[in-house]
XYZ file of N, CA and C in Angstrom:
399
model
N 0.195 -40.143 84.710
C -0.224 -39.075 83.858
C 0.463 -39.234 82.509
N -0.506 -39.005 81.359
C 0.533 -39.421 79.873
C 1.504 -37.890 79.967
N 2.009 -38.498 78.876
C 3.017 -37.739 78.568
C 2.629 -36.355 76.935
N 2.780 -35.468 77.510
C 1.982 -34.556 76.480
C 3.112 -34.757 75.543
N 2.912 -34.420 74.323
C 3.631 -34.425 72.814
C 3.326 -33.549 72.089
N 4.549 -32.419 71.840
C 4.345 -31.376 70.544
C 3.860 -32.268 69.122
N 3.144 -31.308 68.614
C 2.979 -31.789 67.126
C 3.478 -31.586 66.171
N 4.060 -31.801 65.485
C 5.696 -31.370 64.308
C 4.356 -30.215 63.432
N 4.984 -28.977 63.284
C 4.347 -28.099 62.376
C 4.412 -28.519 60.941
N 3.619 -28.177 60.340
C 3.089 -28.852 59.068
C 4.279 -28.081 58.081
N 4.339 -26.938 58.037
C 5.353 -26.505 57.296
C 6.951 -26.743 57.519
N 6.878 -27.350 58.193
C 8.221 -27.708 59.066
C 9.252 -26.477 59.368
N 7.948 -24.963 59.376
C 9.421 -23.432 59.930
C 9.027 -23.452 61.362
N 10.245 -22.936 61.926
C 10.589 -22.654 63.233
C 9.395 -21.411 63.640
N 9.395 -21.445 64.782
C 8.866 -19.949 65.347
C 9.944 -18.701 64.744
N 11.116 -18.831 64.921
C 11.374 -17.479 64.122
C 11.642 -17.307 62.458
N 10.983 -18.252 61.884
C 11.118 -18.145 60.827
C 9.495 -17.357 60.408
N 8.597 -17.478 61.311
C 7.372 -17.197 61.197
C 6.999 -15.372 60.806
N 6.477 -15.164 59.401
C 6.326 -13.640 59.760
C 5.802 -12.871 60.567
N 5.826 -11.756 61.604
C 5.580 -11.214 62.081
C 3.833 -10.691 61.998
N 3.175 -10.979 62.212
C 1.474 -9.748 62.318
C 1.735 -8.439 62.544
N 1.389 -7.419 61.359
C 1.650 -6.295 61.076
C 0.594 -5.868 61.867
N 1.209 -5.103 63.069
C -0.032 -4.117 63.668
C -0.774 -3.192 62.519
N -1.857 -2.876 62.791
C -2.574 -1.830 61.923
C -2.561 -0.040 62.520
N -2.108 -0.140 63.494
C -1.676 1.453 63.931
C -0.562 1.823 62.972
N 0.495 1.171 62.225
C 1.566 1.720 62.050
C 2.011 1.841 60.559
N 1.794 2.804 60.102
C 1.270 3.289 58.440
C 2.770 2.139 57.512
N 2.483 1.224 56.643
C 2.993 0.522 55.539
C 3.932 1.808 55.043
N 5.089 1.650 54.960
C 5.940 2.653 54.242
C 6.186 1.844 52.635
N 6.179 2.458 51.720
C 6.157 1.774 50.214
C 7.449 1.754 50.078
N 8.235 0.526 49.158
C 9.107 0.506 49.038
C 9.484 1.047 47.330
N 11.017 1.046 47.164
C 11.132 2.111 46.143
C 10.252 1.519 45.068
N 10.509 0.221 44.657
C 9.633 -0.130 43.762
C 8.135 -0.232 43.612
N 7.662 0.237 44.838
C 5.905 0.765 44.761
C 6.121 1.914 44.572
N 6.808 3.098 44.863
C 7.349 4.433 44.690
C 7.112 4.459 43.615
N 8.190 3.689 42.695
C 8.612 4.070 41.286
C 6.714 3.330 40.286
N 6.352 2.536 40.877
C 5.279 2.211 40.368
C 3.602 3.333 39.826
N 4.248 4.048 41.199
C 2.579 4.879 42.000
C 3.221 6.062 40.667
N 4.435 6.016 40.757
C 5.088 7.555 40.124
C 4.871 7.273 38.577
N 4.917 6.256 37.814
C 4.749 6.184 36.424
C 3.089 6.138 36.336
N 2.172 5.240 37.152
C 0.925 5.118 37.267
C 0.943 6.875 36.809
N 1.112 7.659 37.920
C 0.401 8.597 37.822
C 0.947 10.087 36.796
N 2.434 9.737 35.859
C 2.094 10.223 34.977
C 1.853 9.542 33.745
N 1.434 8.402 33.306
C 0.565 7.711 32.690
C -1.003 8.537 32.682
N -1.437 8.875 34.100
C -2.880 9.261 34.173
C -2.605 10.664 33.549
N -1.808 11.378 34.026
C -1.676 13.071 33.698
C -1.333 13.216 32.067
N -0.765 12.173 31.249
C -0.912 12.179 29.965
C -1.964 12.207 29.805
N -2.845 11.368 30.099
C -3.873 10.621 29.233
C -4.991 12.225 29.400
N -4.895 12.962 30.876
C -5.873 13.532 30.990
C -5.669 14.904 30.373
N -3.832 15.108 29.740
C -3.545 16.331 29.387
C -4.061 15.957 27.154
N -4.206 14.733 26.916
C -4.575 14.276 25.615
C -5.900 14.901 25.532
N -6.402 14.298 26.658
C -8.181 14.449 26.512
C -8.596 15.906 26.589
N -7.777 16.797 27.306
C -8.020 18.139 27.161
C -7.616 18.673 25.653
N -6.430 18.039 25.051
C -6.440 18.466 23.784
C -7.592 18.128 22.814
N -8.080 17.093 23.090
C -9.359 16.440 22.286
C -10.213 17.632 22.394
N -10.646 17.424 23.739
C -11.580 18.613 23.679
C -11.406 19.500 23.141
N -10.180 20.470 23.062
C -9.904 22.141 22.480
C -9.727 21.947 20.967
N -9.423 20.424 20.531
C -9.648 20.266 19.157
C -11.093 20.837 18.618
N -12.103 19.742 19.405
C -13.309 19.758 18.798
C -13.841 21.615 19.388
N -13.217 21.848 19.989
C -13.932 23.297 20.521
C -13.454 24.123 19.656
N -12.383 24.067 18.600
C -11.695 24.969 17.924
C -12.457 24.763 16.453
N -11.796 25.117 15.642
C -12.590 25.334 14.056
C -12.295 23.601 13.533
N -11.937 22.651 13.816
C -11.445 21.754 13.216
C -13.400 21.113 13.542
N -13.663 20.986 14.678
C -14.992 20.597 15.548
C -16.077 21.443 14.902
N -16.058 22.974 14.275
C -16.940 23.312 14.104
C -16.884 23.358 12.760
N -15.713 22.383 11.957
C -16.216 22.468 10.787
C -16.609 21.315 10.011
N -16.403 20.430 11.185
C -17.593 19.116 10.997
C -18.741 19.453 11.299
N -19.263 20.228 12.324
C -20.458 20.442 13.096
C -21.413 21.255 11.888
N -20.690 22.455 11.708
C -21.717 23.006 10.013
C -22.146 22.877 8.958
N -21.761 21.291 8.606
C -22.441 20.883 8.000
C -23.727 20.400 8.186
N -23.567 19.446 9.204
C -24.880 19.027 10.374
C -25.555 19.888 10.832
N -25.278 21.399 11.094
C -26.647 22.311 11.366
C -27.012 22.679 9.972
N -26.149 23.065 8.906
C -26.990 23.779 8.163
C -26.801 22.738 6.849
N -27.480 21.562 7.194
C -27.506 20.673 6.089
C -28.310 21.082 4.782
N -29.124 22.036 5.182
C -30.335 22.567 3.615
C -29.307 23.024 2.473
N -28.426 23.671 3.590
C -27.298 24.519 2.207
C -26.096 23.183 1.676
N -25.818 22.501 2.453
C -25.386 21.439 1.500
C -25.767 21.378 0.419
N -27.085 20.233 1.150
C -28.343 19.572 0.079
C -28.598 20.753 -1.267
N -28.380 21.852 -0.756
C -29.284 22.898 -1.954
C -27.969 22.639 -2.586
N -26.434 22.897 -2.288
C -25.789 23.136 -3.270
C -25.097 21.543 -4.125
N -25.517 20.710 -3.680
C -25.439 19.221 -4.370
C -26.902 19.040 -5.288
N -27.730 19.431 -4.637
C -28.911 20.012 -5.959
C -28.376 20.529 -7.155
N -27.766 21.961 -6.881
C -27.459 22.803 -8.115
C -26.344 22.281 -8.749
N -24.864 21.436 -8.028
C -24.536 20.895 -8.780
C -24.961 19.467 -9.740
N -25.886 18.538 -9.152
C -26.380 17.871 -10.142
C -26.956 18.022 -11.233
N -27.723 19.153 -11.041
C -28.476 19.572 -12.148
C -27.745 20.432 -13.254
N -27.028 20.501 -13.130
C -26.203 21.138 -13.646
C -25.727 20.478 -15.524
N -26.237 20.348 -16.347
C -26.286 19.642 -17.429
C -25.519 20.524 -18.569
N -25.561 21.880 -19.067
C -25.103 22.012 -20.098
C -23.797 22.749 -19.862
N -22.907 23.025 -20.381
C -21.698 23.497 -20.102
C -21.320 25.031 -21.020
N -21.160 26.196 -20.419
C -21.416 27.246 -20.814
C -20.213 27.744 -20.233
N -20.202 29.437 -20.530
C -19.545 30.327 -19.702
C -19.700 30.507 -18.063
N -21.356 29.967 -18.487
C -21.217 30.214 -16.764
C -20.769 28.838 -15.846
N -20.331 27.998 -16.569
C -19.978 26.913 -15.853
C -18.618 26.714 -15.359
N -18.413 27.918 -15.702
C -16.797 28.332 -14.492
C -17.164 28.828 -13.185
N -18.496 29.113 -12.890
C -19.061 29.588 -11.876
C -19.296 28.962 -11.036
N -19.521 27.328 -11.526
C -20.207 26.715 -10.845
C -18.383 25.566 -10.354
N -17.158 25.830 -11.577
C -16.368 25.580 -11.134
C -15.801 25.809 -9.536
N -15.764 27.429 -9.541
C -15.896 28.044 -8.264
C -16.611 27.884 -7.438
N -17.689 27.272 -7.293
C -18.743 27.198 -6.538
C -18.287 25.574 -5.452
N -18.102 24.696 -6.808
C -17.246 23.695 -6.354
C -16.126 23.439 -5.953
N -14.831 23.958 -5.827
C -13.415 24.323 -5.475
C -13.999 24.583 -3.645
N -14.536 25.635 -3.289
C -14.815 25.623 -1.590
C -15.544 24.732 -1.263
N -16.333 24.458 -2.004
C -17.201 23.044 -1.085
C -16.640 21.783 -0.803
N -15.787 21.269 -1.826
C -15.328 20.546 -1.940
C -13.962 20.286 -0.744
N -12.780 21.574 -0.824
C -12.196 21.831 0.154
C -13.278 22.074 2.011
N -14.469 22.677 1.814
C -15.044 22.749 2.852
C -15.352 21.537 3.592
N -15.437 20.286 2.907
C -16.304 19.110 3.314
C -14.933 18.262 3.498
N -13.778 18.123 3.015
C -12.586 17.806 2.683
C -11.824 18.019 4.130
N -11.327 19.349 4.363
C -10.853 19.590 5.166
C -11.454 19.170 6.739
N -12.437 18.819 7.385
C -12.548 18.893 8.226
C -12.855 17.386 8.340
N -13.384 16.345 7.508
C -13.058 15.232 7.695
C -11.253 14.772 7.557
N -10.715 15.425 6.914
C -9.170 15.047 7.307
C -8.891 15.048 8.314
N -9.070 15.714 9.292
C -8.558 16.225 10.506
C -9.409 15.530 11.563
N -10.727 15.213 11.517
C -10.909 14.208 12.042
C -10.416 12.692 11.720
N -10.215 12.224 10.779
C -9.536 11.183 10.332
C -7.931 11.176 11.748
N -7.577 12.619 11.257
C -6.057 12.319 11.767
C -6.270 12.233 13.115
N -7.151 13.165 14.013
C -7.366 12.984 15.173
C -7.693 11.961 15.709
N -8.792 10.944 14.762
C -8.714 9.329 15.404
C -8.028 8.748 15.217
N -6.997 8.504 14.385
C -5.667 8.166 14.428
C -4.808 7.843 15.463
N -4.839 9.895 15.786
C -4.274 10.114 16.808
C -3.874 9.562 17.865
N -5.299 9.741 18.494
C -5.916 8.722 20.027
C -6.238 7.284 19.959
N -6.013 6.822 18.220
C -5.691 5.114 18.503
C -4.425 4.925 18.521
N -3.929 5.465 17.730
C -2.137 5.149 18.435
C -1.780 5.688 19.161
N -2.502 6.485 20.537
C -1.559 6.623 22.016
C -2.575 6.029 22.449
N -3.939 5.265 22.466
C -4.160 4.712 23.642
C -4.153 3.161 23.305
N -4.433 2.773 22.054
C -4.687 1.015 21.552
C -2.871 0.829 21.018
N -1.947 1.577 20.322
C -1.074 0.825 19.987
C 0.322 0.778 20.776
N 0.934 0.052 20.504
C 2.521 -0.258 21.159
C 3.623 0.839 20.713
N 3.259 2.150 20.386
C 4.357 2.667 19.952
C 4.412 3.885 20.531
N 5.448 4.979 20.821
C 5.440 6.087 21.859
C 5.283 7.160 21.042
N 4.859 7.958 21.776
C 4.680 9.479 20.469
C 5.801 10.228 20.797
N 6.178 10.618 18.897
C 7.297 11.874 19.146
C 8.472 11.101 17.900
């Protein structure tokens, strides 16, 4: 009868060097450094979702609706960029039209600033390398 012969294992480890097969009944406990991982993950997420609620209450507040009024009631723009173009000779009453221009000007002014700053905002906490505060 020959003589049977082990075969040298390819990796050359012992049986107890071999890892163990993790039963699947018995729940993975995380170690601290998945802990500390899951724990920044998830206030990473609770920023991002407490930002986006500010976004929103931005645009829901007067900053949002004073971009938005221009876009519904564009006639009164248009009418009052009419009356100032036409506007040719220069009189007494053309302090009127001074005034007329001083709010519009601030009206159309102000609420693109603030959108300006707000995209700003949310490109430097979500695209750049630097921390807020």
């Amino acid at each position: 009868m020959p003589e049977k012969t082990s075969k040298p294992r390819s990796s050359g480890a012992s049986i107890a060097e071999q890892p163990e097969a993790s039963t699947s009944d018995q729940p993975k406990v995380p170690t601290p450094d998945e802990r500390n991982a899951m724990r920044v993950y998830l206030q990473r997420a609770e920023v991002r979702l407490s930002t986006m609620h500010r976004v929103a209450g931005i645009f829901l507040n007067g900053a949002g609706l004073l971009i938005l009024f221009p876009l519904l009631f564009k006639d009164v723009v248009q009418n009052i960029m009419i009356i100032l173009a036409t506007k040719t000779t220069f009189t007494i009453a053309s302090a009127y039209y001074v005034f007329l221009v001083i709010p519009f000007v601030i009206s159309l002014a102000v609420p693109l600033r603030s959108l300006y700053l707000l995209l700003k905002d949310l490109v430097d906490f979500y695209f750049a390398g630097n921390f807020p505060g």
